[in-house]
mmCIF file of C-alpha atoms (C1' of nucleotides) in Angstrom:
data_model
loop_
_atom_site.group_PDB
_atom_site.id
_atom_site.type_symbol
_atom_site.label_atom_id
_atom_site.label_comp_id
_atom_site.label_asym_id
_atom_site.label_seq_id
_atom_site.Cartn_x
_atom_site.Cartn_y
_atom_site.Cartn_z
ATOM 1 C CA UNK A 1 68.583 103.255 141.808
ATOM 2 C CA UNK A 2 70.346 103.842 145.119
ATOM 3 C CA UNK A 3 68.951 103.353 148.594
ATOM 4 C CA UNK A 4 70.613 105.078 151.550
ATOM 5 C CA UNK A 5 69.936 105.423 155.257
ATOM 6 C CA UNK A 6 68.519 108.943 155.590
ATOM 7 C CA UNK A 7 69.366 109.274 159.269
ATOM 8 C CA UNK A 8 66.657 111.812 159.736
ATOM 9 C CA UNK A 9 67.257 113.757 156.480
ATOM 10 C CA UNK A 10 64.284 115.870 155.499
ATOM 11 C CA UNK A 11 64.372 116.684 151.814
ATOM 12 C CA UNK A 12 61.747 119.415 151.887
ATOM 13 C CA UNK A 13 63.491 121.256 154.712
ATOM 14 C CA UNK A 14 66.982 120.729 153.226
ATOM 15 C CA UNK A 15 66.185 121.760 149.688
ATOM 16 C CA UNK A 16 63.940 124.580 150.668
ATOM 17 C CA UNK A 17 66.141 126.301 153.265
ATOM 18 C CA UNK A 18 68.079 128.465 150.899
ATOM 19 C CA UNK A 19 71.425 126.612 150.638
ATOM 20 C CA UNK A 20 70.775 125.233 147.190
ATOM 21 C CA UNK A 21 68.724 126.483 144.253
ATOM 22 C CA UNK A 22 68.602 123.740 141.660
ATOM 23 C CA UNK A 23 66.273 121.146 143.187
ATOM 24 C CA UNK A 24 62.677 121.174 142.059
ATOM 25 C CA UNK A 25 59.795 119.643 143.910
ATOM 26 C CA UNK A 26 57.650 117.406 141.797
ATOM 27 C CA UNK A 27 53.862 117.027 142.165
ATOM 28 C CA UNK A 28 54.330 113.594 143.747
ATOM 29 C CA UNK A 29 56.510 115.096 146.471
ATOM 30 C CA UNK A 30 59.813 113.831 145.111
ATOM 31 C CA UNK A 31 62.632 116.171 144.156
ATOM 32 C CA UNK A 32 64.558 116.457 140.858
ATOM 33 C CA UNK A 33 67.940 117.971 140.733
ATOM 34 C CA UNK A 34 71.286 118.046 139.054
ATOM 35 C CA UNK A 35 74.504 117.714 140.945
ATOM 36 C CA UNK A 36 77.858 117.845 139.100
ATOM 37 C CA UNK A 37 76.374 116.579 135.924
ATOM 38 C CA UNK A 38 74.256 113.918 137.485
ATOM 39 C CA UNK A 39 70.515 114.260 137.313
ATOM 40 C CA UNK A 40 68.506 112.338 139.864
ATOM 41 C CA UNK A 41 65.069 112.055 141.395
ATOM 42 C CA UNK A 42 65.224 111.925 145.205
ATOM 43 C CA UNK A 43 62.569 110.781 147.617
ATOM 44 C CA UNK A 44 62.266 109.411 151.086
ATOM 45 C CA UNK A 45 60.515 106.021 150.797
ATOM 46 C CA UNK A 46 58.549 105.160 153.929
ATOM 47 C CA UNK A 47 59.713 102.157 155.872
ATOM 48 C CA UNK A 48 61.180 100.898 159.120
ATOM 49 C CA UNK A 49 63.707 103.105 160.880
ATOM 50 C CA UNK A 50 62.835 106.355 159.121
ATOM 51 C CA UNK A 51 62.591 104.818 155.650
ATOM 52 C CA UNK A 52 65.169 105.045 152.939
ATOM 53 C CA UNK A 53 66.539 107.805 150.775
ATOM 54 C CA UNK A 54 65.888 106.707 147.204
ATOM 55 C CA UNK A 55 67.942 108.179 144.368
ATOM 56 C CA UNK A 56 66.782 107.366 140.845
ATOM 57 C CA UNK A 57 69.134 108.262 138.020
ATOM 58 C CA UNK A 58 67.684 110.464 135.291
ATOM 59 C CA UNK A 59 70.894 111.317 133.399
ATOM 60 C CA UNK A 60 74.561 110.872 133.887
ATOM 61 C CA UNK A 61 76.184 108.132 135.978
ATOM 62 C CA UNK A 62 73.774 105.842 137.740
ATOM 63 C CA UNK A 63 73.575 106.768 141.464
ATOM 64 C CA UNK A 64 73.880 103.060 142.250
ATOM 65 C CA UNK A 65 77.455 103.210 140.965
ATOM 66 C CA UNK A 66 78.390 106.144 143.131
ATOM 67 C CA UNK A 67 76.980 105.589 146.612
ATOM 68 C CA UNK A 68 79.863 107.489 148.188
ATOM 69 C CA UNK A 69 79.387 110.532 145.996
ATOM 70 C CA UNK A 70 75.752 110.740 147.036
ATOM 71 C CA UNK A 71 76.304 109.960 150.690
ATOM 72 C CA UNK A 72 78.896 112.683 150.678
ATOM 73 C CA UNK A 73 76.550 115.174 148.982
ATOM 74 C CA UNK A 74 73.843 114.564 151.522
ATOM 75 C CA UNK A 75 76.366 114.418 154.413
ATOM 76 C CA UNK A 76 75.107 111.003 155.337
ATOM 77 C CA UNK A 77 78.685 110.022 156.328
ATOM 78 C CA UNK A 78 78.311 112.374 159.332
ATOM 79 C CA UNK A 79 76.511 111.135 162.344
ATOM 80 C CA UNK A 80 74.032 113.977 162.280
ATOM 81 C CA UNK A 81 71.708 112.666 164.957
ATOM 82 C CA UNK A 82 74.625 112.619 167.403
ATOM 83 C CA UNK A 83 75.763 116.077 166.213
ATOM 84 C CA UNK A 84 72.355 117.502 166.717
ATOM 85 C CA UNK A 85 72.167 115.929 170.192
ATOM 86 C CA UNK A 86 75.441 117.673 171.097
ATOM 87 C CA UNK A 87 74.063 120.985 169.821
ATOM 88 C CA UNK A 88 70.798 120.480 171.712
ATOM 89 C CA UNK A 89 72.571 119.658 174.917
ATOM 90 C CA UNK A 90 75.021 122.487 174.558
ATOM 91 C CA UNK A 91 72.455 125.245 174.134
ATOM 92 C CA UNK A 92 68.823 125.526 175.057
ATOM 93 C CA UNK A 93 68.007 128.160 172.468
ATOM 94 C CA UNK A 94 69.639 126.205 169.744
ATOM 95 C CA UNK A 95 67.677 123.154 170.771
ATOM 96 C CA UNK A 96 64.548 125.115 170.029
ATOM 97 C CA UNK A 97 65.886 126.130 166.600
ATOM 98 C CA UNK A 98 66.796 122.552 165.711
ATOM 99 C CA UNK A 99 63.312 121.457 166.782
ATOM 100 C CA UNK A 100 61.912 123.673 164.015
ATOM 101 C CA UNK A 101 63.621 121.622 161.289
ATOM 102 C CA UNK A 102 65.743 118.787 162.656
ATOM 103 C CA UNK A 103 65.959 117.229 159.225
ATOM 104 C CA UNK A 104 67.970 120.029 157.635
ATOM 105 C CA UNK A 105 71.358 118.845 156.480
ATOM 106 C CA UNK A 106 74.196 121.016 155.239
ATOM 107 C CA UNK A 107 74.880 119.650 151.753
ATOM 108 C CA UNK A 108 78.328 119.291 150.233
ATOM 109 C CA UNK A 109 77.750 121.022 146.920
ATOM 110 C CA UNK A 110 80.113 121.406 143.934
ATOM 111 C CA UNK A 111 82.461 124.298 144.440
ATOM 112 C CA UNK A 112 82.034 126.444 141.346
ATOM 113 C CA UNK A 113 78.286 126.376 141.167
ATOM 114 C CA UNK A 114 78.127 127.144 144.856
ATOM 115 C CA UNK A 115 80.289 130.204 144.433
ATOM 116 C CA UNK A 116 78.268 131.409 141.417
ATOM 117 C CA UNK A 117 74.818 130.829 142.957
ATOM 118 C CA UNK A 118 75.803 132.646 146.112
ATOM 119 C CA UNK A 119 77.124 135.527 144.056
ATOM 120 C CA UNK A 120 73.666 135.564 142.456
ATOM 121 C CA UNK A 121 72.067 135.388 145.867
ATOM 122 C CA UNK A 122 73.321 138.748 147.114
ATOM 123 C CA UNK A 123 70.660 141.254 147.773
ATOM 124 C CA UNK A 124 68.182 138.880 146.169
ATOM 125 C CA UNK A 125 65.360 136.544 147.010
ATOM 126 C CA UNK A 126 65.088 132.853 146.668
ATOM 127 C CA UNK A 127 62.487 132.601 143.861
ATOM 128 C CA UNK A 128 64.507 135.001 141.683
ATOM 129 C CA UNK A 129 67.791 133.300 142.533
ATOM 130 C CA UNK A 130 66.272 130.033 141.310
ATOM 131 C CA UNK A 131 65.063 131.715 138.112
ATOM 132 C CA UNK A 132 68.411 133.205 137.281
ATOM 133 C CA UNK A 133 70.241 129.909 138.036
ATOM 134 C CA UNK A 134 67.727 128.062 135.880
ATOM 135 C CA UNK A 135 68.246 130.412 132.922
ATOM 136 C CA UNK A 136 71.961 130.119 133.391
ATOM 137 C CA UNK A 137 72.026 126.328 133.206
ATOM 138 C CA UNK A 138 69.379 126.067 130.547
ATOM 139 C CA UNK A 139 71.172 128.375 128.235
ATOM 140 C CA UNK A 140 74.866 127.693 128.937
ATOM 141 C CA UNK A 141 74.929 124.320 130.637
ATOM 142 C CA UNK A 142 75.484 121.026 128.860
ATOM 143 C CA UNK A 143 72.225 119.226 128.097
ATOM 144 C CA UNK A 144 71.954 115.993 129.952
ATOM 145 C CA UNK A 145 68.875 114.461 128.383
ATOM 146 C CA UNK A 146 67.161 114.516 125.008
ATOM 147 C CA UNK A 147 64.088 116.219 126.315
ATOM 148 C CA UNK A 148 65.734 119.587 126.948
ATOM 149 C CA UNK A 149 64.807 119.452 130.578
ATOM 150 C CA UNK A 150 67.992 118.624 132.359
ATOM 151 C CA UNK A 151 71.138 120.676 132.205
ATOM 152 C CA UNK A 152 74.536 120.642 133.941
ATOM 153 C CA UNK A 153 75.760 123.796 135.526
ATOM 154 C CA UNK A 154 77.919 125.788 133.105
ATOM 155 C CA UNK A 155 81.668 125.193 133.339
ATOM 156 C CA UNK A 156 84.018 128.009 134.185
ATOM 157 C CA UNK A 157 85.523 127.786 130.725
ATOM 158 C CA UNK A 158 82.227 128.161 129.022
ATOM 159 C CA UNK A 159 81.413 131.317 131.014
ATOM 160 C CA UNK A 160 84.941 132.770 130.918
ATOM 161 C CA UNK A 161 84.692 133.227 127.148
ATOM 162 C CA UNK A 162 81.634 135.538 127.411
ATOM 163 C CA UNK A 163 81.204 139.248 127.869
ATOM 164 C CA UNK A 164 78.838 140.906 130.275
ATOM 165 C CA UNK A 165 76.409 141.713 127.497
ATOM 166 C CA UNK A 166 76.168 137.989 126.694
ATOM 167 C CA UNK A 167 74.698 137.413 130.112
ATOM 168 C CA UNK A 168 71.920 140.110 129.723
ATOM 169 C CA UNK A 169 69.397 137.275 129.212
ATOM 170 C CA UNK A 170 70.007 136.276 132.869
ATOM 171 C CA UNK A 171 68.512 139.499 134.088
ATOM 172 C CA UNK A 172 70.929 139.172 136.954
ATOM 173 C CA UNK A 173 71.741 142.825 137.106
ATOM 174 C CA UNK A 174 75.190 143.863 138.254
ATOM 175 C CA UNK A 175 75.870 140.317 139.412
ATOM 176 C CA UNK A 176 76.674 139.317 135.796
ATOM 177 C CA UNK A 177 80.061 140.906 136.059
ATOM 178 C CA UNK A 178 80.771 139.101 139.301
ATOM 179 C CA UNK A 179 79.908 135.806 137.651
ATOM 180 C CA UNK A 180 82.288 136.375 134.845
ATOM 181 C CA UNK A 181 85.123 137.402 137.143
ATOM 182 C CA UNK A 182 84.620 134.223 139.145
ATOM 183 C CA UNK A 183 84.536 132.159 135.937
ATOM 184 C CA UNK A 184 87.629 133.704 134.531
ATOM 185 C CA UNK A 185 89.629 133.164 137.676
ATOM 186 C CA UNK A 186 88.391 129.586 137.958
ATOM 187 C CA UNK A 187 89.187 128.910 134.333
ATOM 188 C CA UNK A 188 92.649 130.400 134.752
ATOM 189 C CA UNK A 189 93.351 128.091 137.640
ATOM 190 C CA UNK A 190 93.356 130.911 140.219
ATOM 191 C CA UNK A 191 90.587 129.225 142.180
ATOM 192 C CA UNK A 192 91.927 125.786 142.709
ATOM 193 C CA UNK A 193 89.400 123.680 144.545
ATOM 194 C CA UNK A 194 91.805 121.352 146.192
ATOM 195 C CA UNK A 195 93.982 124.272 147.357
ATOM 196 C CA UNK A 196 91.020 125.979 148.826
ATOM 197 C CA UNK A 197 90.101 122.816 150.700
ATOM 198 C CA UNK A 198 93.572 122.404 152.076
ATOM 199 C CA UNK A 199 94.454 125.999 152.855
ATOM 200 C CA UNK A 200 94.073 127.347 156.367
ATOM 201 C CA UNK A 201 90.575 128.812 156.720
ATOM 202 C CA UNK A 202 91.582 132.456 156.791
ATOM 203 C CA UNK A 203 93.728 132.022 153.609
ATOM 204 C CA UNK A 204 90.990 130.211 151.782
ATOM 205 C CA UNK A 205 88.542 132.899 152.738
ATOM 206 C CA UNK A 206 90.895 135.659 151.719
ATOM 207 C CA UNK A 207 91.496 133.935 148.414
ATOM 208 C CA UNK A 208 87.768 133.723 147.701
ATOM 209 C CA UNK A 209 87.315 137.322 148.595
ATOM 210 C CA UNK A 210 89.750 138.307 145.809
ATOM 211 C CA UNK A 211 86.888 137.541 143.445
ATOM 212 C CA UNK A 212 84.882 140.552 142.575
ATOM 213 C CA UNK A 213 81.576 140.482 144.430
ATOM 214 C CA UNK A 214 82.686 138.030 146.959
ATOM 215 C CA UNK A 215 82.449 139.525 150.439
ATOM 216 C CA UNK A 216 82.241 137.892 153.879
ATOM 217 C CA UNK A 217 78.842 136.412 153.377
ATOM 218 C CA UNK A 218 79.411 134.856 149.952
ATOM 219 C CA UNK A 219 82.881 133.643 151.043
ATOM 220 C CA UNK A 220 81.395 131.959 154.143
ATOM 221 C CA UNK A 221 78.612 130.299 152.249
ATOM 222 C CA UNK A 222 81.009 129.060 149.627
ATOM 223 C CA UNK A 223 83.355 127.658 152.286
ATOM 224 C CA UNK A 224 80.620 125.908 154.090
ATOM 225 C CA UNK A 225 78.321 124.693 151.263
ATOM 226 C CA UNK A 226 80.731 124.473 148.362
ATOM 227 C CA UNK A 227 84.009 123.394 149.881
ATOM 228 C CA UNK A 228 82.905 121.248 152.759
ATOM 229 C CA UNK A 229 84.857 123.415 155.144
ATOM 230 C CA UNK A 230 83.156 122.331 158.272
ATOM 231 C CA UNK A 231 86.293 123.522 159.983
ATOM 232 C CA UNK A 232 85.295 126.974 158.956
ATOM 233 C CA UNK A 233 83.095 126.817 161.968
ATOM 234 C CA UNK A 234 84.364 124.165 164.367
ATOM 235 C CA UNK A 235 81.941 123.087 167.024
ATOM 236 C CA UNK A 236 83.123 125.513 169.686
ATOM 237 C CA UNK A 237 83.120 128.465 167.222
ATOM 238 C CA UNK A 238 79.684 128.089 165.884
ATOM 239 C CA UNK A 239 78.377 127.251 169.248
ATOM 240 C CA UNK A 240 79.862 130.434 170.569
ATOM 241 C CA UNK A 241 78.551 132.435 167.730
ATOM 242 C CA UNK A 242 75.077 130.925 167.801
ATOM 243 C CA UNK A 243 75.114 131.196 171.505
ATOM 244 C CA UNK A 244 76.058 134.858 171.428
ATOM 245 C CA UNK A 245 73.319 135.412 168.874
ATOM 246 C CA UNK A 246 70.714 133.756 171.089
ATOM 247 C CA UNK A 247 71.874 135.243 174.291
ATOM 248 C CA UNK A 248 72.189 138.728 172.863
ATOM 249 C CA UNK A 249 68.703 138.546 171.663
ATOM 250 C CA UNK A 250 67.622 136.852 174.875
ATOM 251 C CA UNK A 251 66.462 133.842 172.847
ATOM 252 C CA UNK A 252 64.056 136.065 171.025
ATOM 253 C CA UNK A 253 65.676 137.289 167.874
ATOM 254 C CA UNK A 254 68.562 135.216 166.485
ATOM 255 C CA UNK A 255 67.641 136.460 163.046
ATOM 256 C CA UNK A 256 68.670 140.000 163.958
ATOM 257 C CA UNK A 257 72.157 138.708 164.596
ATOM 258 C CA UNK A 258 72.314 136.556 161.496
ATOM 259 C CA UNK A 259 71.222 139.514 159.303
ATOM 260 C CA UNK A 260 74.278 141.404 160.271
ATOM 261 C CA UNK A 261 76.562 142.086 157.401
ATOM 262 C CA UNK A 262 79.535 140.025 158.469
ATOM 263 C CA UNK A 263 78.011 137.828 161.091
ATOM 264 C CA UNK A 264 75.616 136.012 158.779
ATOM 265 C CA UNK A 265 77.150 132.614 158.983
ATOM 266 C CA UNK A 266 76.879 130.479 162.087
ATOM 267 C CA UNK A 267 78.026 127.348 160.323
ATOM 268 C CA UNK A 268 76.128 124.185 160.726
ATOM 269 C CA UNK A 269 73.780 125.895 163.127
ATOM 270 C CA UNK A 270 72.885 128.639 160.688
ATOM 271 C CA UNK A 271 70.110 126.934 158.793
ATOM 272 C CA UNK A 272 68.435 125.755 162.033
ATOM 273 C CA UNK A 273 68.466 129.319 163.357
ATOM 274 C CA UNK A 274 66.931 130.513 160.121
ATOM 275 C CA UNK A 275 64.345 127.739 160.412
ATOM 276 C CA UNK A 276 63.549 129.085 163.877
ATOM 277 C CA UNK A 277 63.299 132.624 162.538
ATOM 278 C CA UNK A 278 60.980 131.547 159.728
ATOM 279 C CA UNK A 279 58.801 129.552 162.080
ATOM 280 C CA UNK A 280 58.570 132.559 164.370
ATOM 281 C CA UNK A 281 57.655 134.822 161.482
ATOM 282 C CA UNK A 282 60.564 137.207 161.403
ATOM 283 C CA UNK A 283 59.798 139.917 158.838
ATOM 284 C CA UNK A 284 58.848 142.847 160.992
ATOM 285 C CA UNK A 285 62.021 142.703 163.108
ATOM 286 C CA UNK A 286 64.136 145.853 163.149
ATOM 287 C CA UNK A 287 67.319 144.230 161.944
ATOM 288 C CA UNK A 288 69.782 145.008 164.752
ATOM 289 C CA UNK A 289 72.806 146.626 163.159
ATOM 290 C CA UNK A 290 71.939 145.558 159.657
ATOM 291 C CA UNK A 291 73.737 146.884 156.591
ATOM 292 C CA UNK A 292 71.717 149.960 156.961
ATOM 293 C CA UNK A 293 68.823 150.582 159.168
ATOM 294 C CA UNK A 294 65.588 150.294 157.216
ATOM 295 C CA UNK A 295 63.936 153.393 158.611
ATOM 296 C CA UNK A 296 67.022 155.394 158.225
ATOM 297 C CA UNK A 297 67.480 154.518 154.679
ATOM 298 C CA UNK A 298 63.878 155.260 153.913
ATOM 299 C CA UNK A 299 64.113 158.682 155.385
ATOM 300 C CA UNK A 300 67.316 159.485 153.607
ATOM 301 C CA UNK A 301 66.036 158.243 150.289
ATOM 302 C CA UNK A 302 62.837 160.177 150.655
ATOM 303 C CA UNK A 303 64.644 163.294 151.724
ATOM 304 C CA UNK A 304 66.919 163.019 148.673
ATOM 305 C CA UNK A 305 64.127 162.337 146.229
ATOM 306 C CA UNK A 306 61.892 164.975 147.742
ATOM 307 C CA UNK A 307 64.213 167.768 148.784
ATOM 308 C CA UNK A 308 61.567 170.386 148.862
ATOM 309 C CA UNK A 309 59.497 170.795 151.995
ATOM 310 C CA UNK A 310 55.810 171.377 151.672
ATOM 311 C "C1'" DC B 1 54.649 154.052 143.540
ATOM 312 C "C1'" DT B 2 57.340 152.343 147.326
ATOM 313 C "C1'" DC B 3 59.586 149.006 149.700
ATOM 314 C "C1'" DC B 4 62.656 145.249 149.952
ATOM 315 C "C1'" DA B 5 65.287 140.727 149.041
ATOM 316 C "C1'" DG B 6 69.754 136.194 153.975
ATOM 317 C "C1'" DG B 7 75.661 141.821 149.787
ATOM 318 C "C1'" DG B 8 79.360 144.198 148.215
ATOM 319 C "C1'" DG B 9 81.961 148.104 145.942
ATOM 320 C "C1'" DT B 10 82.801 152.869 146.273
ATOM 321 C "C1'" DT B 11 83.144 157.059 148.349
ATOM 322 C "C1'" DC B 12 82.948 159.968 151.708
ATOM 323 C "C1'" DC B 13 84.456 161.643 156.710
ATOM 324 C "C1'" DG C 1 86.859 151.987 160.252
ATOM 325 C "C1'" DG C 2 82.158 153.163 159.981
ATOM 326 C "C1'" DA C 3 78.155 155.204 157.435
ATOM 327 C "C1'" DA C 4 75.671 156.292 153.340
ATOM 328 C "C1'" DC C 5 74.707 155.340 148.801
ATOM 329 C "C1'" DC C 6 74.559 152.843 144.551
ATOM 330 C "C1'" DC C 7 74.205 148.871 141.881
ATOM 331 C "C1'" DA C 8 69.461 145.615 138.436
ATOM 332 C "C1'" DT C 9 65.694 143.207 138.892
ATOM 333 C "C1'" DG C 10 61.017 141.588 140.027
ATOM 334 C "C1'" DG C 11 57.477 140.613 143.413
ATOM 335 C "C1'" DA C 12 54.336 142.275 146.993
#
DNA sequence: CTCCAGGGGTTCC
DNA sequence: GGAACCCATGGA
């Protein structure tokens, strides 16, 4: 068992915000998840000073032996309270967004699974993403316990040997081919994690986008969540982007900006803005400049399907 | 039955 | 370059 200073970390908000898909909430409010072959139960124990983050090992190395690994995963090595204070001070609209979920932390997730899960996430919704990822791990990941409940994420090598038909059980649609291409490149050493961490941002991004199915959005999410590239969006950049989003929308509709095809990632600020959008109930918004205007597409589709007039 | 879910590839102009 | 369309699924 490992106890860490949570520094304001909110597990529900962090695991539920759509940056990760393998943590499962338990009836008692704790969370079970597998990270890089380590299965743990996580909970915030009440106590003085915001309590303690408690990590109980379920399989793999005991968390107590790897405090740095877990502190890194939860980004506890960053002074998040100070970071949030800077963000709040720098932008009024952003302050409101942060207020909706101040306990969200951008996790540092394993590279390959982040890449694959965000390939799966495209044009998809969170419950189904979770289902596909679960089937993927359950079927092709290494079992971590005797109960058949905990599985590691499949390795690139395991996936690289498969054909698209072998992944039909995933029911992931066209994304299956993308997964295989990513796996084959990773297995062949064409997606070297350390290189991607060290490369200038634009180069790392371009390298990722060589993978079939990786566009701007998946690349950005992988850089941020899976490669710890905080520099992908240095403070001034994400502040400017978030600021532009909020100002453009007159602090009314940041989600419209975030839904734009290439502008989806506002770095560390992104999840707070999404939290704001969720709290505000965003669905009916007419996505400003989205991939294709909803009404338009409907009309076109209808017209195509029903060419005859009356 | 229709829409759509936090993309991306392809194919037009 | 931008715009339109397609891609497979499953839930509402």
